[in-house]
Amino acid sequence: MADPTPWIVAEDTGDVKKHAPATLRNRGAIAEVLRGILPPAGLVLEIASGSGEHAAYFAEEFQAIEWQPSDPDAAALASIAAWSAGLPNVRSPLMIDAAADRWPVAAADAVLCINMVHIAPWEATLGLIAGARRLLAAGAPLILYGPYRRAGVPTAESNEAFDVSLKSRDPRWGLRAVGDVTAAAAGFALAQIVEMPANNLLLVYRRA
C-alpha cells in the first residue's frame, strides 16, 4: 500500500489516510509525559485530532483508556477512522468545532489538544477552554501541546519564523503566550509547563 498522503492541503492527493509528519517526531515524547498526567482509565477527548495518528498511537500506548477523537473537518474525520480501524478503545470520531458552545460529549476524564491553538483563531482557544470547563470534573486535566511564548524566555528563532509563516497564511493564527492562555482559562489552574523537543511546550491545566 502506498504511503498516506501528507496532511498538507497543497499536497493532498485525495487519499483517505492522511499523514502529518510532525506526529512521528513528537508522539513518543508526548506519550511519555502523558503517562504521568492521564488517569489510569476513563475517557480522553482529543480536540482537533487532525490526521488521527496521535489518537491511534496513544490508544495502543494506553489501552485501559478510551479515546474520543474529533475534528471539524470531514476529510480529517475519515482519516481518523482509517487510522483507528480495529482499535477497540477508540470511539468513532466526532465532528467538533472547538469554538462551538456545545459539543456532543457529556463528560470526559481529560481533554487533549495537540497543535491547534496556534493554527486557529483565538476564538477556538476560548471555545476549547469553555468546552473543557463544561466536561471536566475538579482536578481533571486540560492538556495543550505546541509552540508557545513565555514571558522572560526568548522564543527560538525557528518558532519566530513559524509565527511569521502562520500569520502570512491567516492573520488570525500565530503563536500564543502562555500568560494569555492562562488568563483566559477561567476555572482552571496552570499545574505544569513541560519543555518538549523542537521548542514546544506541554501545558497542563487542572479543573478547579
GROMACS .gro file of C-alpha atoms in nm:
model
  208
    1MET     CA    1   0.000   0.000   0.000
    2ALA     CA    2   0.127   0.349  -0.081
    3ASP     CA    3   0.228   0.583   0.198
    4PRO     CA    4  -0.057   0.803   0.322
    5THR     CA    5  -0.075   1.148   0.172
    6PRO     CA    6   0.078   1.431   0.378
    7TRP     CA    7  -0.179   1.622   0.583
    8ILE     CA    8  -0.100   1.942   0.398
    9VAL     CA    9  -0.379   2.077   0.179
   10ALA     CA   10  -0.147   2.176  -0.104
   11GLU     CA   11  -0.002   1.822  -0.115
   12ASP     CA   12  -0.324   1.630  -0.052
   13THR     CA   13  -0.371   1.375  -0.330
   14GLY     CA   14  -0.709   1.264  -0.201
   15ASP     CA   15  -0.609   0.951  -0.008
   16VAL     CA   16  -0.840   0.881   0.287
   17LYS     CA   17  -0.549   0.821   0.523
   18LYS     CA   18  -0.364   1.145   0.587
   19HIS     CA   19  -0.015   1.180   0.736
   20ALA     CA   20   0.107   1.471   0.949
   21PRO     CA   21   0.489   1.434   0.951
   22ALA     CA   22   0.523   1.601   1.293
   23THR     CA   23   0.330   1.318   1.459
   24LEU     CA   24   0.612   1.071   1.402
   25ARG     CA   25   0.857   1.313   1.562
   26ASN     CA   26   0.657   1.409   1.870
   27ARG     CA   27   0.420   1.125   1.959
   28GLY     CA   28   0.671   0.927   2.166
   29ALA     CA   29   0.780   1.228   2.370
   30ILE     CA   30   0.419   1.334   2.428
   31ALA     CA   31   0.321   0.981   2.536
   32GLU     CA   32   0.598   0.971   2.794
   33VAL     CA   33   0.472   1.291   2.957
   34LEU     CA   34   0.109   1.178   2.937
   35ARG     CA   35   0.196   0.871   3.147
   36GLY     CA   36   0.228   1.095   3.450
   37ILE     CA   37  -0.079   1.306   3.374
   38LEU     CA   38  -0.361   1.091   3.241
   39PRO     CA   39  -0.584   0.890   3.473
   40PRO     CA   40  -0.528   0.511   3.471
   41ALA     CA   41  -0.863   0.463   3.299
   42GLY     CA   42  -1.152   0.673   3.169
   43LEU     CA   43  -1.233   0.879   2.861
   44VAL     CA   44  -0.990   1.118   2.693
   45LEU     CA   45  -1.144   1.363   2.448
   46GLU     CA   46  -0.900   1.484   2.183
   47ILE     CA   47  -0.994   1.812   2.016
   48ALA     CA   48  -0.858   1.880   1.664
   49SER     CA   49  -0.730   1.526   1.608
   50GLY     CA   50  -0.623   1.608   1.251
   51SER     CA   51  -0.498   1.300   1.067
   52GLY     CA   52  -0.582   1.075   1.362
   53GLU     CA   53  -0.230   0.938   1.401
   54HIS     CA   54  -0.192   1.061   1.757
   55ALA     CA   55  -0.520   0.904   1.866
   56ALA     CA   56  -0.425   0.568   1.715
   57TYR     CA   57  -0.077   0.574   1.868
   58PHE     CA   58  -0.194   0.679   2.214
   59ALA     CA   59  -0.475   0.422   2.210
   60GLU     CA   60  -0.217   0.147   2.172
   61GLU     CA   61   0.009   0.301   2.436
   62PHE     CA   62  -0.275   0.348   2.690
   63GLN     CA   63  -0.504   0.053   2.632
   64ALA     CA   64  -0.703   0.098   2.956
   65ILE     CA   65  -0.814   0.444   2.839
   66GLU     CA   66  -1.097   0.507   2.595
   67TRP     CA   67  -1.014   0.765   2.329
   68GLN     CA   68  -1.262   1.002   2.168
   69PRO     CA   69  -1.104   1.176   1.868
   70SER     CA   70  -1.270   1.474   1.700
   71ASP     CA   71  -1.219   1.733   1.429
   72PRO     CA   72  -1.432   1.988   1.241
   73ASP     CA   73  -1.302   1.873   0.902
   74ALA     CA   74  -1.474   1.589   0.713
   75ALA     CA   75  -1.152   1.470   0.549
   76ALA     CA   76  -0.984   1.455   0.888
   77LEU     CA   77  -1.271   1.251   1.031
   78ALA     CA   78  -1.231   0.996   0.751
   79SER     CA   79  -0.857   0.979   0.812
   80ILE     CA   80  -0.905   0.936   1.188
   81ALA     CA   81  -1.144   0.648   1.126
   82ALA     CA   82  -0.896   0.484   0.888
   83TRP     CA   83  -0.602   0.510   1.129
   84SER     CA   84  -0.801   0.381   1.427
   85ALA     CA   85  -0.983   0.099   1.249
   86GLY     CA   86  -0.966  -0.217   1.458
   87LEU     CA   87  -0.859  -0.042   1.779
   88PRO     CA   88  -1.120  -0.138   2.041
   89ASN     CA   89  -1.056   0.158   2.271
   90VAL     CA   90  -1.103   0.431   2.007
   91ARG     CA   91  -1.455   0.566   1.958
   92SER     CA   92  -1.583   0.680   1.621
   93PRO     CA   93  -1.456   1.035   1.556
   94LEU     CA   94  -1.694   1.322   1.624
   95MET     CA   95  -1.731   1.644   1.428
   96ILE     CA   96  -1.649   1.910   1.687
   97ASP     CA   97  -1.564   2.273   1.625
   98ALA     CA   98  -1.363   2.384   1.928
   99ALA     CA   99  -1.522   2.728   1.913
  100ALA     CA  100  -1.879   2.591   1.929
  101ASP     CA  101  -2.071   2.647   2.250
  102ARG     CA  102  -2.200   2.289   2.250
  103TRP     CA  103  -2.011   1.965   2.198
  104PRO     CA  104  -2.169   1.619   2.154
  105VAL     CA  105  -1.991   1.483   2.462
  106ALA     CA  106  -2.139   1.489   2.812
  107ALA     CA  107  -1.823   1.441   3.018
  108ALA     CA  108  -1.457   1.340   2.993
  109ASP     CA  109  -1.176   1.249   3.229
  110ALA     CA  110  -0.921   1.453   3.032
  111VAL     CA  111  -0.918   1.684   2.730
  112LEU     CA  112  -0.616   1.679   2.500
  113CYS     CA  113  -0.539   1.926   2.220
  114ILE     CA  114  -0.221   1.900   2.013
  115ASN     CA  115  -0.104   2.170   1.774
  116MET     CA  116  -0.432   2.356   1.734
  117VAL     CA  117  -0.401   2.672   1.941
  118HIS     CA  118  -0.153   2.841   1.705
  119ILE     CA  119  -0.326   2.721   1.385
  120ALA     CA  120  -0.671   2.856   1.463
  121PRO     CA  121  -0.836   3.187   1.555
  122TRP     CA  122  -0.819   3.287   1.921
  123GLU     CA  123  -1.191   3.208   1.947
  124ALA     CA  124  -1.107   2.840   1.905
  125THR     CA  125  -0.884   2.851   2.214
  126LEU     CA  126  -1.155   3.028   2.412
  127GLY     CA  127  -1.405   2.766   2.297
  128LEU     CA  128  -1.165   2.486   2.385
  129ILE     CA  129  -1.131   2.616   2.740
  130ALA     CA  130  -1.506   2.667   2.778
  131GLY     CA  131  -1.578   2.318   2.646
  132ALA     CA  132  -1.324   2.158   2.877
  133ARG     CA  133  -1.473   2.352   3.167
  134ARG     CA  134  -1.815   2.201   3.088
  135LEU     CA  135  -1.687   1.845   3.060
  136LEU     CA  136  -1.417   1.805   3.324
  137ALA     CA  137  -1.459   1.734   3.694
  138ALA     CA  138  -1.246   1.903   3.958
  139GLY     CA  139  -0.880   1.808   3.923
  140ALA     CA  140  -0.913   1.667   3.571
  141PRO     CA  141  -0.657   1.786   3.315
  142LEU     CA  142  -0.681   2.002   3.006
  143ILE     CA  143  -0.358   1.927   2.817
  144LEU     CA  144  -0.224   2.154   2.543
  145TYR     CA  145   0.080   2.087   2.325
  146GLY     CA  146   0.254   2.312   2.077
  147PRO     CA  147   0.482   2.616   2.042
  148TYR     CA  148   0.411   2.899   2.288
  149ARG     CA  149   0.569   3.221   2.402
  150ARG     CA  150   0.670   3.264   2.766
  151ALA     CA  151   0.735   3.590   2.947
  152GLY     CA  152   1.105   3.631   3.016
  153VAL     CA  153   1.205   3.336   2.795
  154PRO     CA  154   1.344   3.410   2.448
  155THR     CA  155   1.146   3.248   2.168
  156ALA     CA  156   1.350   3.020   1.942
  157GLU     CA  157   1.431   3.166   1.601
  158SER     CA  158   1.258   2.870   1.435
  159ASN     CA  159   0.940   2.948   1.628
  160GLU     CA  160   0.960   3.315   1.532
  161ALA     CA  161   0.989   3.216   1.167
  162PHE     CA  162   0.698   2.975   1.212
  163ASP     CA  163   0.490   3.255   1.362
  164VAL     CA  164   0.558   3.476   1.057
  165SER     CA  165   0.463   3.189   0.828
  166LEU     CA  166   0.139   3.123   1.017
  167LYS     CA  167   0.034   3.487   1.008
  168SER     CA  168   0.106   3.502   0.634
  169ARG     CA  169  -0.143   3.217   0.586
  170ASP     CA  170  -0.405   3.365   0.817
  171PRO     CA  171  -0.356   3.681   1.027
  172ARG     CA  172  -0.576   3.528   1.299
  173TRP     CA  173  -0.320   3.250   1.355
  174GLY     CA  174   0.012   3.264   1.537
  175LEU     CA  175   0.200   3.162   1.849
  176ARG     CA  176   0.011   3.237   2.171
  177ALA     CA  177   0.158   3.346   2.502
  178VAL     CA  178   0.125   3.106   2.793
  179GLY     CA  179   0.019   3.405   3.003
  180ASP     CA  180  -0.266   3.489   2.767
  181VAL     CA  181  -0.393   3.130   2.760
  182THR     CA  182  -0.371   3.109   3.138
  183ALA     CA  183  -0.554   3.441   3.182
  184ALA     CA  184  -0.833   3.310   2.958
  185ALA     CA  185  -0.853   2.977   3.141
  186ALA     CA  186  -1.116   3.069   3.399
  187GLY     CA  187  -1.196   2.769   3.614
  188PHE     CA  188  -0.852   2.616   3.561
  189ALA     CA  189  -0.514   2.639   3.730
  190LEU     CA  190  -0.189   2.600   3.537
  191ALA     CA  191  -0.035   2.295   3.705
  192GLN     CA  192   0.265   2.213   3.482
  193ILE     CA  193   0.474   2.350   3.199
  194VAL     CA  194   0.683   2.076   3.041
  195GLU     CA  195   0.955   2.163   2.793
  196MET     CA  196   0.936   1.934   2.492
  197PRO     CA  197   1.162   1.866   2.191
  198ALA     CA  198   1.173   2.108   1.896
  199ASN     CA  199   1.097   2.413   2.116
  200ASN     CA  200   0.746   2.301   2.203
  201LEU     CA  201   0.571   2.306   2.540
  202LEU     CA  202   0.314   2.083   2.703
  203LEU     CA  203   0.079   2.280   2.929
  204VAL     CA  204  -0.130   2.104   3.190
  205TYR     CA  205  -0.430   2.291   3.334
  206ARG     CA  206  -0.633   2.135   3.617
  207ARG     CA  207  -1.002   2.199   3.660
  208ALA     CA  208  -1.065   2.393   3.979
   0.00000   0.00000   0.00000
